[in-house]
């Protein structure tokens, strides 16, 4: 199954009125796993309207004792999202800090905030749906053992699906995957933190919205929850072979918009032919992969900005820090370089808009010295 086939299968599953068979879900999950490289997203602080690559952010940092959970604001700050961190302390933010235990894990919902322009770079869907909802959650092992660090070979072997689910809407149709969702993730002192985002859910406040956690799956799993077609209620299944919990989101009823919600659901379930036939995220991913192939082959992908070539600094936790103009990245060497790797990093960050894009790449020499540089990329193929 290629990317186009996978996209068609997902759209068909969203449009279907019937609950999908688990064999279909598992086939989709298998295809995603087979085509899932580890992607890292570091975002440049640019003016609103600039687009950045939709890549997965994985960092490994250390600051607090394992028993002490970070606040939503602190987590977002660790992910380098200062503007969004400030939003999590605003009057519009909802501080929740509730935990539930299930299976081998303890899940915590720290807080959420909704709005437009809460970060200086956009998800591609924001041109259509500018309002977004952001939530900070964490996952810890119930036995006190640490979650795998991002540099560990065990990292990612236990997948988790975390998503809003709307009461009265089929959860296999309307979830973070169909709601233009994404997430960034980090592990701090054995606790996994995730910042999730999707099209804003406050328009469904009058219906009620859950936040669902599922272990052992990277996609919605019908074996984890039951859906009542009559009441629209969703409940966890006691016989699920894993962990599954639901949180009721305390949304402001005054922000519900029934007409807007109906139009939004209609657009998701019945996309226009033009929307169904185009996939800008796929085109972007293909371009990023072309850049990666060129870098590995020693080819030039653009012009290095001379004044951006700088040696990184280190903090007390062993994280390195690079800064130039509006770029600011804090990470670990393991997030960019394989064990013992020298030379240019395979991983990089891309930011820009229109025909102007830049990449941030690192280089490690034989003495372990890491140097960052910004490359003005050759124009993207249209």
PDB file of N, CA and C in Angstrom, residues 234-315:
ATOM      1  N   UNK A 234     -19.211   7.343  25.115  1.00  0.00           N
ATOM      2  CA  UNK A 234     -18.061   6.468  24.885  1.00  0.00           C
ATOM      3  C   UNK A 234     -17.563   5.990  26.237  1.00  0.00           C
ATOM      4  N   UNK A 235     -17.282   4.708  26.348  1.00  0.00           N
ATOM      5  CA  UNK A 235     -16.808   4.143  27.608  1.00  0.00           C
ATOM      6  C   UNK A 235     -15.636   3.209  27.352  1.00  0.00           C
ATOM      7  N   UNK A 236     -14.777   3.064  28.369  1.00  0.00           N
ATOM      8  CA  UNK A 236     -13.658   2.134  28.249  1.00  0.00           C
ATOM      9  C   UNK A 236     -14.167   0.704  28.370  1.00  0.00           C
ATOM     10  N   UNK A 237     -13.455  -0.195  27.717  1.00  0.00           N
ATOM     11  CA  UNK A 237     -13.811  -1.615  27.798  1.00  0.00           C
ATOM     12  C   UNK A 237     -12.913  -2.297  28.810  1.00  0.00           C
ATOM     13  N   UNK A 238     -13.525  -3.004  29.727  1.00  0.00           N
ATOM     14  CA  UNK A 238     -12.771  -3.673  30.792  1.00  0.00           C
ATOM     15  C   UNK A 238     -11.922  -4.811  30.267  1.00  0.00           C
ATOM     16  N   UNK A 239     -12.284  -5.372  29.121  1.00  0.00           N
ATOM     17  CA  UNK A 239     -11.555  -6.519  28.595  1.00  0.00           C
ATOM     18  C   UNK A 239     -10.432  -6.117  27.642  1.00  0.00           C
ATOM     19  N   UNK A 240     -10.162  -4.819  27.534  1.00  0.00           N
ATOM     20  CA  UNK A 240      -9.097  -4.393  26.626  1.00  0.00           C
ATOM     21  C   UNK A 240      -7.743  -4.857  27.154  1.00  0.00           C
ATOM     22  N   UNK A 241      -6.938  -5.433  26.269  1.00  0.00           N
ATOM     23  CA  UNK A 241      -5.626  -5.947  26.648  1.00  0.00           C
ATOM     24  C   UNK A 241      -4.596  -4.820  26.584  1.00  0.00           C
ATOM     25  N   UNK A 242      -4.737  -3.878  27.486  1.00  0.00           N
ATOM     26  CA  UNK A 242      -3.858  -2.722  27.527  1.00  0.00           C
ATOM     27  C   UNK A 242      -4.442  -1.708  28.482  1.00  0.00           C
ATOM     28  N   UNK A 243      -4.044  -0.461  28.330  1.00  0.00           N
ATOM     29  CA  UNK A 243      -4.555   0.604  29.186  1.00  0.00           C
ATOM     30  C   UNK A 243      -5.386   1.563  28.356  1.00  0.00           C
ATOM     31  N   UNK A 244      -6.541   1.952  28.893  1.00  0.00           N
ATOM     32  CA  UNK A 244      -7.403   2.908  28.215  1.00  0.00           C
ATOM     33  C   UNK A 244      -8.142   3.733  29.256  1.00  0.00           C
ATOM     34  N   UNK A 245      -8.108   5.052  29.127  1.00  0.00           N
ATOM     35  CA  UNK A 245      -8.818   5.940  30.048  1.00  0.00           C
ATOM     36  C   UNK A 245      -9.457   7.076  29.269  1.00  0.00           C
ATOM     37  N   UNK A 246     -10.453   7.699  29.873  1.00  0.00           N
ATOM     38  CA  UNK A 246     -11.138   8.849  29.302  1.00  0.00           C
ATOM     39  C   UNK A 246     -11.203   9.969  30.328  1.00  0.00           C
ATOM     40  N   UNK A 247     -10.897  11.179  29.914  1.00  0.00           N
ATOM     41  CA  UNK A 247     -11.091  12.372  30.725  1.00  0.00           C
ATOM     42  C   UNK A 247     -12.201  13.205  30.072  1.00  0.00           C
ATOM     43  N   UNK A 248     -13.107  13.743  30.885  1.00  0.00           N
ATOM     44  CA  UNK A 248     -14.076  14.709  30.379  1.00  0.00           C
ATOM     45  C   UNK A 248     -13.425  16.082  30.377  1.00  0.00           C
ATOM     46  N   UNK A 249     -13.392  16.734  29.216  1.00  0.00           N
ATOM     47  CA  UNK A 249     -12.771  18.046  29.127  1.00  0.00           C
ATOM     48  C   UNK A 249     -13.724  19.117  29.636  1.00  0.00           C
ATOM     49  N   UNK A 250     -13.287  19.942  30.579  1.00  0.00           N
ATOM     50  CA  UNK A 250     -14.143  21.003  31.134  1.00  0.00           C
ATOM     51  C   UNK A 250     -14.172  22.232  30.230  1.00  0.00           C
ATOM     52  N   UNK A 251     -14.901  22.143  29.136  1.00  0.00           N
ATOM     53  CA  UNK A 251     -14.944  23.225  28.158  1.00  0.00           C
ATOM     54  C   UNK A 251     -16.006  24.262  28.529  1.00  0.00           C
ATOM     55  N   UNK A 252     -15.783  25.481  28.079  1.00  0.00           N
ATOM     56  CA  UNK A 252     -16.693  26.592  28.341  1.00  0.00           C
ATOM     57  C   UNK A 252     -17.896  26.486  27.411  1.00  0.00           C
ATOM     58  N   UNK A 253     -19.086  26.261  27.983  1.00  0.00           N
ATOM     59  CA  UNK A 253     -20.289  26.098  27.167  1.00  0.00           C
ATOM     60  C   UNK A 253     -20.588  27.337  26.335  1.00  0.00           C
ATOM     61  N   UNK A 254     -20.147  28.493  26.796  1.00  0.00           N
ATOM     62  CA  UNK A 254     -20.412  29.728  26.064  1.00  0.00           C
ATOM     63  C   UNK A 254     -19.688  29.761  24.724  1.00  0.00           C
ATOM     64  N   UNK A 255     -18.658  28.914  24.563  1.00  0.00           N
ATOM     65  CA  UNK A 255     -17.885  28.900  23.329  1.00  0.00           C
ATOM     66  C   UNK A 255     -18.372  27.839  22.336  1.00  0.00           C
ATOM     67  N   UNK A 256     -19.447  27.147  22.683  1.00  0.00           N
ATOM     68  CA  UNK A 256     -20.014  26.170  21.754  1.00  0.00           C
ATOM     69  C   UNK A 256     -20.612  26.898  20.557  1.00  0.00           C
ATOM     70  N   UNK A 257     -20.501  26.271  19.383  1.00  0.00           N
ATOM     71  CA  UNK A 257     -21.047  26.845  18.148  1.00  0.00           C
ATOM     72  C   UNK A 257     -21.612  25.696  17.331  1.00  0.00           C
ATOM     73  N   UNK A 258     -22.920  25.465  17.491  1.00  0.00           N
ATOM     74  CA  UNK A 258     -23.532  24.278  16.879  1.00  0.00           C
ATOM     75  C   UNK A 258     -23.439  24.320  15.356  1.00  0.00           C
ATOM     76  N   UNK A 259     -23.729  25.461  14.750  1.00  0.00           N
ATOM     77  CA  UNK A 259     -23.698  25.549  13.292  1.00  0.00           C
ATOM     78  C   UNK A 259     -22.292  25.346  12.752  1.00  0.00           C
ATOM     79  N   UNK A 260     -21.324  25.953  13.400  1.00  0.00           N
ATOM     80  CA  UNK A 260     -19.941  25.798  12.968  1.00  0.00           C
ATOM     81  C   UNK A 260     -19.483  24.355  13.145  1.00  0.00           C
ATOM     82  N   UNK A 261     -19.914  23.726  14.228  1.00  0.00           N
ATOM     83  CA  UNK A 261     -19.547  22.331  14.485  1.00  0.00           C
ATOM     84  C   UNK A 261     -20.132  21.413  13.418  1.00  0.00           C
ATOM     85  N   UNK A 262     -21.395  21.656  13.053  1.00  0.00           N
ATOM     86  CA  UNK A 262     -22.035  20.829  12.020  1.00  0.00           C
ATOM     87  C   UNK A 262     -21.319  20.976  10.688  1.00  0.00           C
ATOM     88  N   UNK A 263     -20.959  22.195  10.336  1.00  0.00           N
ATOM     89  CA  UNK A 263     -20.262  22.427   9.069  1.00  0.00           C
ATOM     90  C   UNK A 263     -18.888  21.776   9.076  1.00  0.00           C
ATOM     91  N   UNK A 264     -18.230  21.829  10.218  1.00  0.00           N
ATOM     92  CA  UNK A 264     -16.894  21.235  10.340  1.00  0.00           C
ATOM     93  C   UNK A 264     -16.955  19.719  10.156  1.00  0.00           C
ATOM     94  N   UNK A 265     -17.901  19.071  10.827  1.00  0.00           N
ATOM     95  CA  UNK A 265     -18.035  17.615  10.716  1.00  0.00           C
ATOM     96  C   UNK A 265     -18.385  17.220   9.290  1.00  0.00           C
ATOM     97  N   UNK A 266     -19.273  17.982   8.665  1.00  0.00           N
ATOM     98  CA  UNK A 266     -19.653  17.695   7.271  1.00  0.00           C
ATOM     99  C   UNK A 266     -18.439  17.755   6.354  1.00  0.00           C
ATOM    100  N   UNK A 267     -17.565  18.760   6.577  1.00  0.00           N
ATOM    101  CA  UNK A 267     -16.376  18.900   5.744  1.00  0.00           C
ATOM    102  C   UNK A 267     -15.407  17.740   5.952  1.00  0.00           C
ATOM    103  N   UNK A 268     -15.321  17.234   7.187  1.00  0.00           N
ATOM    104  CA  UNK A 268     -14.426  16.107   7.452  1.00  0.00           C
ATOM    105  C   UNK A 268     -14.945  14.813   6.843  1.00  0.00           C
ATOM    106  N   UNK A 269     -16.247  14.593   6.966  1.00  0.00           N
ATOM    107  CA  UNK A 269     -16.810  13.324   6.499  1.00  0.00           C
ATOM    108  C   UNK A 269     -17.056  13.312   4.992  1.00  0.00           C
ATOM    109  N   UNK A 270     -17.250  14.484   4.406  1.00  0.00           N
ATOM    110  CA  UNK A 270     -17.525  14.560   2.975  1.00  0.00           C
ATOM    111  C   UNK A 270     -16.649  15.630   2.339  1.00  0.00           C
ATOM    112  N   UNK A 271     -15.364  15.366   2.249  1.00  0.00           N
ATOM    113  CA  UNK A 271     -14.448  16.371   1.688  1.00  0.00           C
ATOM    114  C   UNK A 271     -14.747  16.616   0.219  1.00  0.00           C
ATOM    115  N   UNK A 272     -14.496  17.844  -0.222  1.00  0.00           N
ATOM    116  CA  UNK A 272     -14.702  18.177  -1.628  1.00  0.00           C
ATOM    117  C   UNK A 272     -13.714  17.413  -2.483  1.00  0.00           C
ATOM    118  N   UNK A 273     -14.025  17.188  -3.762  1.00  0.00           N
ATOM    119  CA  UNK A 273     -13.096  16.458  -4.640  1.00  0.00           C
ATOM    120  C   UNK A 273     -11.712  17.090  -4.684  1.00  0.00           C
ATOM    121  N   UNK A 274     -11.655  18.420  -4.692  1.00  0.00           N
ATOM    122  CA  UNK A 274     -10.349  19.074  -4.754  1.00  0.00           C
ATOM    123  C   UNK A 274      -9.554  18.826  -3.499  1.00  0.00           C
ATOM    124  N   UNK A 275     -10.242  18.845  -2.341  1.00  0.00           N
ATOM    125  CA  UNK A 275      -9.536  18.601  -1.079  1.00  0.00           C
ATOM    126  C   UNK A 275      -9.089  17.159  -0.985  1.00  0.00           C
ATOM    127  N   UNK A 276      -9.915  16.236  -1.499  1.00  0.00           N
ATOM    128  CA  UNK A 276      -9.571  14.824  -1.415  1.00  0.00           C
ATOM    129  C   UNK A 276      -8.419  14.455  -2.319  1.00  0.00           C
ATOM    130  N   UNK A 277      -8.281  15.196  -3.450  1.00  0.00           N
ATOM    131  CA  UNK A 277      -7.262  14.820  -4.418  1.00  0.00           C
ATOM    132  C   UNK A 277      -5.908  15.425  -4.125  1.00  0.00           C
ATOM    133  N   UNK A 278      -5.860  16.461  -3.248  1.00  0.00           N
ATOM    134  CA  UNK A 278      -4.585  17.109  -2.946  1.00  0.00           C
ATOM    135  C   UNK A 278      -4.124  16.719  -1.557  1.00  0.00           C
ATOM    136  N   UNK A 279      -2.827  16.655  -1.385  1.00  0.00           N
ATOM    137  CA  UNK A 279      -2.260  16.296  -0.085  1.00  0.00           C
ATOM    138  C   UNK A 279      -0.979  17.077   0.116  1.00  0.00           C
ATOM    139  N   UNK A 280      -1.076  18.349   0.583  1.00  0.00           N
ATOM    140  CA  UNK A 280       0.130  19.158   0.736  1.00  0.00           C
ATOM    141  C   UNK A 280       1.105  18.593   1.756  1.00  0.00           C
ATOM    142  N   UNK A 281       0.587  17.943   2.811  1.00  0.00           N
ATOM    143  CA  UNK A 281       1.485  17.368   3.804  1.00  0.00           C
ATOM    144  C   UNK A 281       2.335  16.259   3.192  1.00  0.00           C
ATOM    145  N   UNK A 282       1.731  15.452   2.300  1.00  0.00           N
ATOM    146  CA  UNK A 282       2.486  14.387   1.652  1.00  0.00           C
ATOM    147  C   UNK A 282       3.543  14.967   0.726  1.00  0.00           C
ATOM    148  N   UNK A 283       3.169  16.035  -0.025  1.00  0.00           N
ATOM    149  CA  UNK A 283       4.135  16.669  -0.909  1.00  0.00           C
ATOM    150  C   UNK A 283       5.294  17.246  -0.125  1.00  0.00           C
ATOM    151  N   UNK A 284       4.974  17.841   1.034  1.00  0.00           N
ATOM    152  CA  UNK A 284       6.031  18.399   1.891  1.00  0.00           C
ATOM    153  C   UNK A 284       6.961  17.295   2.370  1.00  0.00           C
ATOM    154  N   UNK A 285       6.372  16.177   2.843  1.00  0.00           N
ATOM    155  CA  UNK A 285       7.184  15.073   3.347  1.00  0.00           C
ATOM    156  C   UNK A 285       8.100  14.523   2.259  1.00  0.00           C
ATOM    157  N   UNK A 286       7.595  14.452   1.030  1.00  0.00           N
ATOM    158  CA  UNK A 286       8.416  13.945  -0.072  1.00  0.00           C
ATOM    159  C   UNK A 286       9.589  14.891  -0.334  1.00  0.00           C
ATOM    160  N   UNK A 287       9.337  16.205  -0.256  1.00  0.00           N
ATOM    161  CA  UNK A 287      10.418  17.172  -0.469  1.00  0.00           C
ATOM    162  C   UNK A 287      11.465  17.069   0.632  1.00  0.00           C
ATOM    163  N   UNK A 288      11.018  16.931   1.879  1.00  0.00           N
ATOM    164  CA  UNK A 288      11.945  16.774   2.996  1.00  0.00           C
ATOM    165  C   UNK A 288      12.802  15.524   2.800  1.00  0.00           C
ATOM    166  N   UNK A 289      12.174  14.443   2.332  1.00  0.00           N
ATOM    167  CA  UNK A 289      12.921  13.211   2.108  1.00  0.00           C
ATOM    168  C   UNK A 289      13.957  13.394   0.995  1.00  0.00           C
ATOM    169  N   UNK A 290      13.605  14.173  -0.037  1.00  0.00           N
ATOM    170  CA  UNK A 290      14.572  14.459  -1.101  1.00  0.00           C
ATOM    171  C   UNK A 290      15.785  15.193  -0.538  1.00  0.00           C
ATOM    172  N   UNK A 291      15.549  16.150   0.352  1.00  0.00           N
ATOM    173  CA  UNK A 291      16.652  16.871   0.978  1.00  0.00           C
ATOM    174  C   UNK A 291      17.535  15.920   1.775  1.00  0.00           C
ATOM    175  N   UNK A 292      16.896  15.013   2.500  1.00  0.00           N
ATOM    176  CA  UNK A 292      17.648  14.070   3.334  1.00  0.00           C
ATOM    177  C   UNK A 292      18.529  13.162   2.464  1.00  0.00           C
ATOM    178  N   UNK A 293      17.970  12.697   1.355  1.00  0.00           N
ATOM    179  CA  UNK A 293      18.733  11.835   0.447  1.00  0.00           C
ATOM    180  C   UNK A 293      19.933  12.591  -0.119  1.00  0.00           C
ATOM    181  N   UNK A 294      19.733  13.846  -0.492  1.00  0.00           N
ATOM    182  CA  UNK A 294      20.831  14.654  -1.025  1.00  0.00           C
ATOM    183  C   UNK A 294      21.932  14.840   0.013  1.00  0.00           C
ATOM    184  N   UNK A 295      21.538  15.144   1.253  1.00  0.00           N
ATOM    185  CA  UNK A 295      22.528  15.344   2.306  1.00  0.00           C
ATOM    186  C   UNK A 295      23.351  14.085   2.546  1.00  0.00           C
ATOM    187  N   UNK A 296      22.686  12.942   2.582  1.00  0.00           N
ATOM    188  CA  UNK A 296      23.396  11.682   2.804  1.00  0.00           C
ATOM    189  C   UNK A 296      24.337  11.369   1.643  1.00  0.00           C
ATOM    190  N   UNK A 297      23.970  11.844   0.446  1.00  0.00           N
ATOM    191  CA  UNK A 297      24.821  11.603  -0.716  1.00  0.00           C
ATOM    192  C   UNK A 297      25.893  12.647  -0.911  1.00  0.00           C
ATOM    193  N   UNK A 298      25.972  13.596   0.021  1.00  0.00           N
ATOM    194  CA  UNK A 298      26.995  14.628  -0.068  1.00  0.00           C
ATOM    195  C   UNK A 298      26.664  15.735  -1.036  1.00  0.00           C
ATOM    196  N   UNK A 299      25.415  15.797  -1.502  1.00  0.00           N
ATOM    197  CA  UNK A 299      25.026  16.841  -2.442  1.00  0.00           C
ATOM    198  C   UNK A 299      24.664  18.129  -1.695  1.00  0.00           C
ATOM    199  N   UNK A 300      24.766  19.233  -2.388  1.00  0.00           N
ATOM    200  CA  UNK A 300      24.381  20.521  -1.823  1.00  0.00           C
ATOM    201  C   UNK A 300      22.870  20.678  -1.891  1.00  0.00           C
ATOM    202  N   UNK A 301      22.275  21.225  -0.830  1.00  0.00           N
ATOM    203  CA  UNK A 301      20.842  21.504  -0.832  1.00  0.00           C
ATOM    204  C   UNK A 301      20.572  23.007  -0.779  1.00  0.00           C
ATOM    205  N   UNK A 302      21.638  23.792  -0.743  1.00  0.00           N
ATOM    206  CA  UNK A 302      21.479  25.234  -0.691  1.00  0.00           C
ATOM    207  C   UNK A 302      22.768  25.905  -0.252  1.00  0.00           C
ATOM    208  N   UNK A 303      22.664  27.170   0.112  1.00  0.00           N
ATOM    209  CA  UNK A 303      23.832  27.964   0.480  1.00  0.00           C
ATOM    210  C   UNK A 303      23.894  28.158   1.994  1.00  0.00           C
ATOM    211  N   UNK A 304      25.037  27.809   2.585  1.00  0.00           N
ATOM    212  CA  UNK A 304      25.226  27.986   4.030  1.00  0.00           C
ATOM    213  C   UNK A 304      25.389  29.474   4.342  1.00  0.00           C
ATOM    214  N   UNK A 305      24.677  29.941   5.364  1.00  0.00           N
ATOM    215  CA  UNK A 305      24.822  31.323   5.818  1.00  0.00           C
ATOM    216  C   UNK A 305      26.053  31.385   6.720  1.00  0.00           C
ATOM    217  N   UNK A 306      27.131  32.026   6.290  1.00  0.00           N
ATOM    218  CA  UNK A 306      28.411  31.957   7.009  1.00  0.00           C
ATOM    219  C   UNK A 306      28.319  32.354   8.483  1.00  0.00           C
ATOM    220  N   UNK A 307      27.606  33.440   8.783  1.00  0.00           N
ATOM    221  CA  UNK A 307      27.557  33.904  10.171  1.00  0.00           C
ATOM    222  C   UNK A 307      26.740  32.995  11.085  1.00  0.00           C
ATOM    223  N   UNK A 308      26.048  32.019  10.497  1.00  0.00           N
ATOM    224  CA  UNK A 308      25.265  31.087  11.312  1.00  0.00           C
ATOM    225  C   UNK A 308      26.088  29.909  11.814  1.00  0.00           C
ATOM    226  N   UNK A 309      27.283  29.728  11.292  1.00  0.00           N
ATOM    227  CA  UNK A 309      28.126  28.589  11.688  1.00  0.00           C
ATOM    228  C   UNK A 309      28.693  28.866  13.077  1.00  0.00           C
ATOM    229  N   UNK A 310      28.171  28.142  14.076  1.00  0.00           N
ATOM    230  CA  UNK A 310      28.554  28.389  15.468  1.00  0.00           C
ATOM    231  C   UNK A 310      28.669  27.068  16.228  1.00  0.00           C
ATOM    232  N   UNK A 311      29.636  27.022  17.149  1.00  0.00           N
ATOM    233  CA  UNK A 311      29.770  25.871  18.025  1.00  0.00           C
ATOM    234  C   UNK A 311      28.697  25.949  19.099  1.00  0.00           C
ATOM    235  N   UNK A 312      28.100  24.807  19.429  1.00  0.00           N
ATOM    236  CA  UNK A 312      27.028  24.794  20.421  1.00  0.00           C
ATOM    237  C   UNK A 312      27.609  24.929  21.828  1.00  0.00           C
ATOM    238  N   UNK A 313      26.768  25.320  22.763  1.00  0.00           N
ATOM    239  CA  UNK A 313      27.125  25.338  24.181  1.00  0.00           C
ATOM    240  C   UNK A 313      26.352  24.232  24.896  1.00  0.00           C
ATOM    241  N   UNK A 314      26.711  23.950  26.134  1.00  0.00           N
ATOM    242  CA  UNK A 314      26.088  22.856  26.884  1.00  0.00           C
ATOM    243  C   UNK A 314      25.579  23.354  28.231  1.00  0.00           C
ATOM    244  N   UNK A 315      24.487  22.733  28.716  1.00  0.00           N
ATOM    245  CA  UNK A 315      24.005  23.036  30.057  1.00  0.00           C
ATOM    246  C   UNK A 315      24.427  21.927  31.018  1.00  0.00           C
TER     247      UNK A 315
END
